[in-house]
mmCIF file of C-alpha atoms and ligand atoms in Angstrom:
data_model
loop_
_atom_site.group_PDB
_atom_site.id
_atom_site.type_symbol
_atom_site.label_atom_id
_atom_site.label_comp_id
_atom_site.label_asym_id
_atom_site.label_seq_id
_atom_site.Cartn_x
_atom_site.Cartn_y
_atom_site.Cartn_z
ATOM 1 C CA MET A 102 261.080 -195.346 166.818
ATOM 2 C CA ILE A 103 257.589 -195.803 166.198
ATOM 3 C CA VAL A 104 255.507 -193.152 165.279
ATOM 4 C CA PHE A 105 251.279 -192.492 165.029
ATOM 5 C CA VAL A 106 249.963 -191.296 162.265
ATOM 6 C CA GLY A 107 245.860 -190.127 161.911
ATOM 7 C CA ARG A 108 243.269 -187.382 161.412
ATOM 8 C CA SER A 109 242.467 -186.080 164.936
ATOM 9 C CA ASN A 110 239.133 -187.613 166.775
ATOM 10 C CA VAL A 111 240.031 -191.427 165.147
ATOM 11 C CA GLY A 112 241.030 -192.756 168.358
ATOM 12 C CA LYS A 113 244.438 -192.716 167.953
ATOM 13 C CA SER A 114 245.100 -191.185 171.784
ATOM 14 C CA THR A 115 242.942 -193.694 173.217
ATOM 15 C CA LEU A 116 245.028 -196.271 171.007
ATOM 16 C CA ILE A 117 248.433 -195.512 172.743
ATOM 17 C CA PHE A 118 246.510 -195.792 175.992
ATOM 18 C CA ARG A 119 245.240 -199.336 175.653
ATOM 19 C CA LEU A 120 249.171 -200.456 174.013
ATOM 20 C CA THR A 121 251.168 -198.559 176.506
ATOM 21 C CA GLY A 122 249.073 -197.648 179.799
ATOM 22 C CA LYS A 123 250.404 -193.872 178.896
ATOM 23 C CA TYR A 124 248.403 -190.969 178.229
ATOM 24 C CA VAL A 125 248.890 -189.154 175.550
ATOM 25 C CA LYS A 126 245.762 -186.837 175.037
ATOM 26 C CA ARG A 127 246.772 -182.898 174.460
ATOM 27 C CA GLY A 128 244.321 -180.216 174.852
ATOM 28 C CA LYS A 129 242.265 -179.475 171.742
ATOM 29 C CA ARG A 130 242.530 -175.896 172.288
ATOM 30 C CA PRO A 131 243.461 -174.259 168.554
ATOM 31 C CA GLY A 132 246.385 -172.328 168.570
ATOM 32 C CA VAL A 133 247.577 -174.262 170.953
ATOM 33 C CA THR A 134 251.345 -175.916 170.204
ATOM 34 C CA ARG A 135 251.030 -179.612 169.425
ATOM 35 C CA LYS A 136 254.485 -180.673 169.035
ATOM 36 C CA PRO A 137 255.345 -184.730 168.940
ATOM 37 C CA ILE A 138 254.978 -186.783 171.909
ATOM 38 C CA GLU A 139 257.299 -189.215 172.085
ATOM 39 C CA LEU A 140 256.970 -191.757 175.221
ATOM 40 C CA GLY A 141 259.057 -195.059 175.749
ATOM 41 C CA TRP A 142 257.278 -198.591 175.716
ATOM 42 C CA ARG A 143 259.764 -201.651 175.353
ATOM 43 C CA GLY A 144 262.776 -200.425 174.728
ATOM 44 C CA LYS A 145 261.672 -198.105 172.303
ATOM 45 C CA THR A 146 260.354 -194.656 171.558
ATOM 46 C CA ILE A 147 257.216 -194.086 170.575
ATOM 47 C CA VAL A 148 256.024 -191.249 168.878
ATOM 48 C CA ASP A 149 252.555 -189.507 169.209
ATOM 49 C CA MET A 150 252.710 -187.259 166.022
ATOM 50 C CA PRO A 151 249.240 -184.383 166.445
ATOM 51 C CA GLY A 152 246.526 -185.182 164.465
ATOM 52 C CA PHE A 153 245.697 -184.088 161.040
ATOM 53 C CA GLY A 154 243.405 -182.261 159.329
ATOM 54 C CA PHE A 155 240.184 -181.416 159.574
ATOM 55 C CA MET A 156 239.514 -180.022 163.694
ATOM 56 C CA SER A 157 236.808 -177.682 164.648
ATOM 57 C CA GLY A 158 237.850 -173.973 165.620
ATOM 58 C CA VAL A 159 241.127 -174.566 164.055
ATOM 59 C CA PRO A 160 241.875 -172.278 161.133
ATOM 60 C CA LYS A 161 242.826 -174.240 157.514
ATOM 61 C CA HIS A 162 245.792 -172.971 157.584
ATOM 62 C CA VAL A 163 246.752 -174.146 161.291
ATOM 63 C CA GLN A 164 245.450 -177.814 160.010
ATOM 64 C CA GLU A 165 248.033 -176.768 156.749
ATOM 65 C CA LYS A 166 251.496 -175.841 159.632
ATOM 66 C CA ILE A 167 250.448 -178.903 161.387
ATOM 67 C CA LYS A 168 251.065 -181.268 158.669
ATOM 68 C CA THR A 169 253.982 -179.648 157.018
ATOM 69 C CA GLU A 170 255.331 -180.344 160.630
ATOM 70 C CA ILE A 171 254.908 -183.626 160.734
ATOM 71 C CA VAL A 172 256.272 -184.350 157.065
ATOM 72 C CA ARG A 173 259.213 -182.297 157.964
ATOM 73 C CA PHE A 174 259.770 -184.370 161.140
ATOM 74 C CA ILE A 175 259.424 -187.484 159.367
ATOM 75 C CA GLU A 176 261.426 -186.831 156.343
ATOM 76 C CA ASN A 177 264.323 -185.580 158.518
ATOM 77 C CA ASN A 178 263.807 -188.906 161.222
ATOM 78 C CA ALA A 179 262.881 -191.604 158.232
ATOM 79 C CA ASP A 180 266.126 -193.446 159.228
ATOM 80 C CA LYS A 181 265.139 -193.441 162.540
ATOM 81 C CA ILE A 182 261.590 -194.756 162.067
ATOM 82 C CA ASP A 183 261.267 -198.460 162.343
ATOM 83 C CA LEU A 184 257.780 -198.493 162.080
ATOM 84 C CA ALA A 185 254.510 -196.353 161.496
ATOM 85 C CA VAL A 186 251.284 -196.851 162.089
ATOM 86 C CA LEU A 187 248.721 -195.154 160.389
ATOM 87 C CA VAL A 188 245.341 -194.639 162.006
ATOM 88 C CA ILE A 189 242.179 -194.062 160.658
ATOM 89 C CA ASP A 190 238.053 -194.367 161.831
ATOM 90 C CA GLY A 191 236.979 -197.010 159.925
ATOM 91 C CA LYS A 192 233.616 -195.800 160.350
ATOM 92 C CA SER A 193 234.062 -192.989 158.853
ATOM 93 C CA ALA A 194 237.412 -193.206 156.043
ATOM 94 C CA LEU A 195 235.662 -194.757 152.938
ATOM 95 C CA GLU A 196 233.592 -192.075 152.978
ATOM 96 C CA ILE A 197 235.999 -188.811 153.491
ATOM 97 C CA ILE A 198 238.071 -190.321 150.790
ATOM 98 C CA GLU A 199 235.511 -190.414 148.229
ATOM 99 C CA ARG A 200 234.417 -186.703 149.003
ATOM 100 C CA TRP A 201 237.430 -185.463 148.579
ATOM 101 C CA GLU A 202 238.502 -187.909 145.590
ATOM 102 C CA LYS A 203 234.795 -185.796 144.861
ATOM 103 C CA ARG A 204 236.763 -182.075 144.683
ATOM 104 C CA GLY A 205 239.428 -183.308 143.029
ATOM 105 C CA GLU A 206 241.603 -183.631 146.217
ATOM 106 C CA ILE A 207 243.674 -186.694 147.086
ATOM 107 C CA PRO A 208 242.197 -187.254 150.148
ATOM 108 C CA ILE A 209 244.764 -186.970 153.532
ATOM 109 C CA ASP A 210 245.207 -190.391 154.622
ATOM 110 C CA VAL A 211 245.924 -191.883 151.087
ATOM 111 C CA GLU A 212 248.622 -188.809 150.682
ATOM 112 C CA PHE A 213 250.412 -189.848 154.425
ATOM 113 C CA PHE A 214 250.095 -193.257 153.699
ATOM 114 C CA GLN A 215 251.841 -193.082 150.037
ATOM 115 C CA PHE A 216 254.018 -190.575 151.121
ATOM 116 C CA LEU A 217 255.053 -193.375 153.731
ATOM 117 C CA GLN A 218 256.081 -195.602 151.515
ATOM 118 C CA GLU A 219 257.997 -193.415 149.105
ATOM 119 C CA LEU A 220 260.100 -193.077 152.236
ATOM 120 C CA GLU A 221 260.462 -196.620 152.509
ATOM 121 C CA ILE A 222 258.986 -196.689 156.023
ATOM 122 C CA PRO A 223 257.009 -199.980 156.880
ATOM 123 C CA THR A 224 253.229 -199.111 157.397
ATOM 124 C CA ILE A 225 250.259 -200.645 159.861
ATOM 125 C CA VAL A 226 246.825 -199.209 158.882
ATOM 126 C CA ALA A 227 245.268 -199.268 162.148
ATOM 127 C CA VAL A 228 241.997 -199.128 161.156
ATOM 128 C CA ASN A 229 239.924 -198.453 163.945
ATOM 129 C CA LYS A 230 236.158 -198.045 165.578
ATOM 130 C CA MET A 231 235.828 -201.524 163.693
ATOM 131 C CA ASP A 232 232.468 -201.779 166.807
ATOM 132 C CA LYS A 233 231.001 -199.258 164.704
ATOM 133 C CA MET A 234 231.820 -200.983 161.011
ATOM 134 C CA LYS A 235 229.007 -203.014 159.175
ATOM 135 C CA ASN A 236 231.444 -204.913 156.209
ATOM 136 C CA ILE A 237 234.430 -204.670 157.359
ATOM 137 C CA ARG A 238 236.112 -206.940 154.768
ATOM 138 C CA ALA A 239 234.261 -204.646 152.337
ATOM 139 C CA THR A 240 235.478 -201.568 153.785
ATOM 140 C CA ILE A 241 239.172 -202.786 153.607
ATOM 141 C CA ASN A 242 238.972 -204.164 150.451
ATOM 142 C CA LYS A 243 237.975 -200.335 149.547
ATOM 143 C CA LEU A 244 239.900 -198.512 150.961
ATOM 144 C CA ILE A 245 243.417 -200.651 150.044
ATOM 145 C CA GLU A 246 241.990 -200.043 146.371
ATOM 146 C CA LYS A 247 242.035 -196.147 147.543
ATOM 147 C CA PHE A 248 245.395 -196.078 149.039
ATOM 148 C CA GLY A 249 246.478 -197.123 145.548
ATOM 149 C CA LEU A 250 247.572 -200.780 146.496
ATOM 150 C CA SER A 251 247.003 -203.763 144.190
ATOM 151 C CA GLY A 252 244.828 -206.707 144.925
ATOM 152 C CA SER A 253 242.126 -207.215 148.287
ATOM 153 C CA TRP A 254 242.605 -207.275 152.538
ATOM 154 C CA ASP A 255 244.231 -211.629 152.014
ATOM 155 C CA ASP A 256 247.380 -209.975 149.936
ATOM 156 C CA HIS A 257 248.098 -207.134 152.893
ATOM 157 C CA LYS A 258 247.153 -209.384 156.480
ATOM 158 C CA ASP A 259 249.969 -207.689 157.747
ATOM 159 C CA THR A 260 249.277 -203.880 156.538
ATOM 160 C CA PHE A 261 245.668 -203.522 157.082
ATOM 161 C CA ILE A 262 243.466 -204.813 160.166
ATOM 162 C CA PRO A 263 240.692 -203.742 161.766
ATOM 163 C CA ILE A 264 240.953 -202.696 166.210
ATOM 164 C CA SER A 265 238.844 -201.287 168.227
ATOM 165 C CA ALA A 266 240.568 -198.866 170.834
ATOM 166 C CA LYS A 267 237.733 -198.448 172.683
ATOM 167 C CA PHE A 268 236.863 -202.349 173.317
ATOM 168 C CA GLY A 269 240.429 -203.294 172.832
ATOM 169 C CA THR A 270 239.335 -205.613 169.994
ATOM 170 C CA ASN A 271 241.901 -207.125 167.784
ATOM 171 C CA LEU A 272 244.844 -204.801 169.718
ATOM 172 C CA GLU A 273 246.868 -207.959 171.526
ATOM 173 C CA GLU A 274 246.579 -209.555 167.247
ATOM 174 C CA LEU A 275 247.949 -205.872 166.208
ATOM 175 C CA ARG A 276 250.824 -205.240 168.843
ATOM 176 C CA LYS A 277 251.499 -208.747 167.499
ATOM 177 C CA LEU A 278 251.636 -207.226 163.899
ATOM 178 C CA ILE A 279 253.960 -204.443 165.351
ATOM 179 C CA GLU A 280 256.508 -206.158 167.078
ATOM 180 C CA GLU A 281 255.939 -208.771 163.169
ATOM 181 C CA LYS A 282 256.581 -205.565 161.044
ATOM 182 C CA ILE A 283 259.654 -204.044 163.095
ATOM 183 C CA LYS A 284 261.643 -207.368 163.193
ATOM 184 C CA ARG A 285 261.545 -207.383 159.433
ATOM 185 C CA SER A 286 262.187 -203.696 159.353
ATOM 186 C CA GLN A 287 265.170 -203.736 161.553
ATOM 187 C CA GLU A 288 266.465 -207.190 160.200
ATOM 188 C CA GLN A 289 266.387 -205.122 156.496
ATOM 189 C CA ARG A 290 268.149 -202.323 157.315
ATOM 190 C CA GLY A 291 270.495 -203.828 159.338
HETATM 191 P P1 LIG B 135 242.430 -188.490 168.696
HETATM 192 O O1 LIG B 135 241.722 -186.748 168.643
HETATM 193 O O2 LIG B 135 242.820 -190.061 167.286
HETATM 194 O O3 LIG B 135 243.387 -189.099 169.728
HETATM 195 O O4 LIG B 135 241.058 -189.364 169.707
HETATM 196 P P2 LIG B 135 240.831 -189.885 170.840
HETATM 197 O O5 LIG B 135 241.597 -191.034 171.299
HETATM 198 O O6 LIG B 135 240.393 -188.750 171.668
HETATM 199 O O7 LIG B 135 239.380 -190.256 169.996
HETATM 200 C C1 LIG B 135 237.899 -189.811 169.787
HETATM 201 C C2 LIG B 135 237.001 -190.210 170.203
HETATM 202 O O8 LIG B 135 236.524 -192.004 169.467
HETATM 203 C C3 LIG B 135 236.547 -190.979 172.105
HETATM 204 O O9 LIG B 135 234.988 -190.347 172.103
HETATM 205 C C4 LIG B 135 236.609 -192.032 171.505
HETATM 206 O O10 LIG B 135 235.815 -192.748 172.900
HETATM 207 C C5 LIG B 135 236.309 -192.639 170.316
HETATM 208 N N1 LIG B 135 237.050 -193.582 170.022
HETATM 209 C C6 LIG B 135 238.081 -194.191 170.169
HETATM 210 N N2 LIG B 135 238.035 -195.351 169.631
HETATM 211 C C7 LIG B 135 236.801 -195.918 169.846
HETATM 212 C C8 LIG B 135 236.836 -197.299 168.907
HETATM 213 O O11 LIG B 135 237.394 -198.448 168.812
HETATM 214 N N3 LIG B 135 235.062 -196.954 169.355
HETATM 215 C C9 LIG B 135 234.710 -196.151 169.040
HETATM 216 N N4 LIG B 135 233.089 -196.942 168.849
HETATM 217 N N5 LIG B 135 234.997 -194.690 169.721
HETATM 218 C C10 LIG B 135 236.617 -194.981 169.683
#
């Protein structure tokens, strides 16, 4: 099982469509139940988790509820999850993370990444919207630091990959990375 997680509007549905040819777009209306959507892909199951974090028109307590449900789903299925793909918006992620830090809060992307690490779920961070990013290397290096990892991008090439879901950039590389990580993850778990 491969789970896709990310804040809303980072381009997660666009990416899943690009990878699988399947359309997972949800209604964005507030209050609409946002259940995980499962679809088959190359003999595996992809689970599209609802987008978390700020969504205009969605009250804070609903956002919190969505987050709790995602966490619960991942905890309950941890042994079945071969891989998580955390999709972030490369153009705005760093700025949002720094804003949260200034308020003394843990940025939600950082929280999710560390949560996945604690559960020992192999994770790929798909840094989307690279078409809008100015300095990709510097941004990814900073993101790595914010996510609590040591070293630079060169040490984490199998985790952080810049892509553009919209323009199709680096998607073949992402596909390869997904396959490799799943293989390794399944070998380790036996
Ligand atoms: P989701 O809420 O995470 O599922 O996000 P969507 O897939 O609906 O995308 C949100 C918006 O970002 C849409 O307007 C997309 O066209 C746009 N988008 C998605 N991927 C990219 C990308 O790689 N580059 C740019 N510039 N825009 C993108």
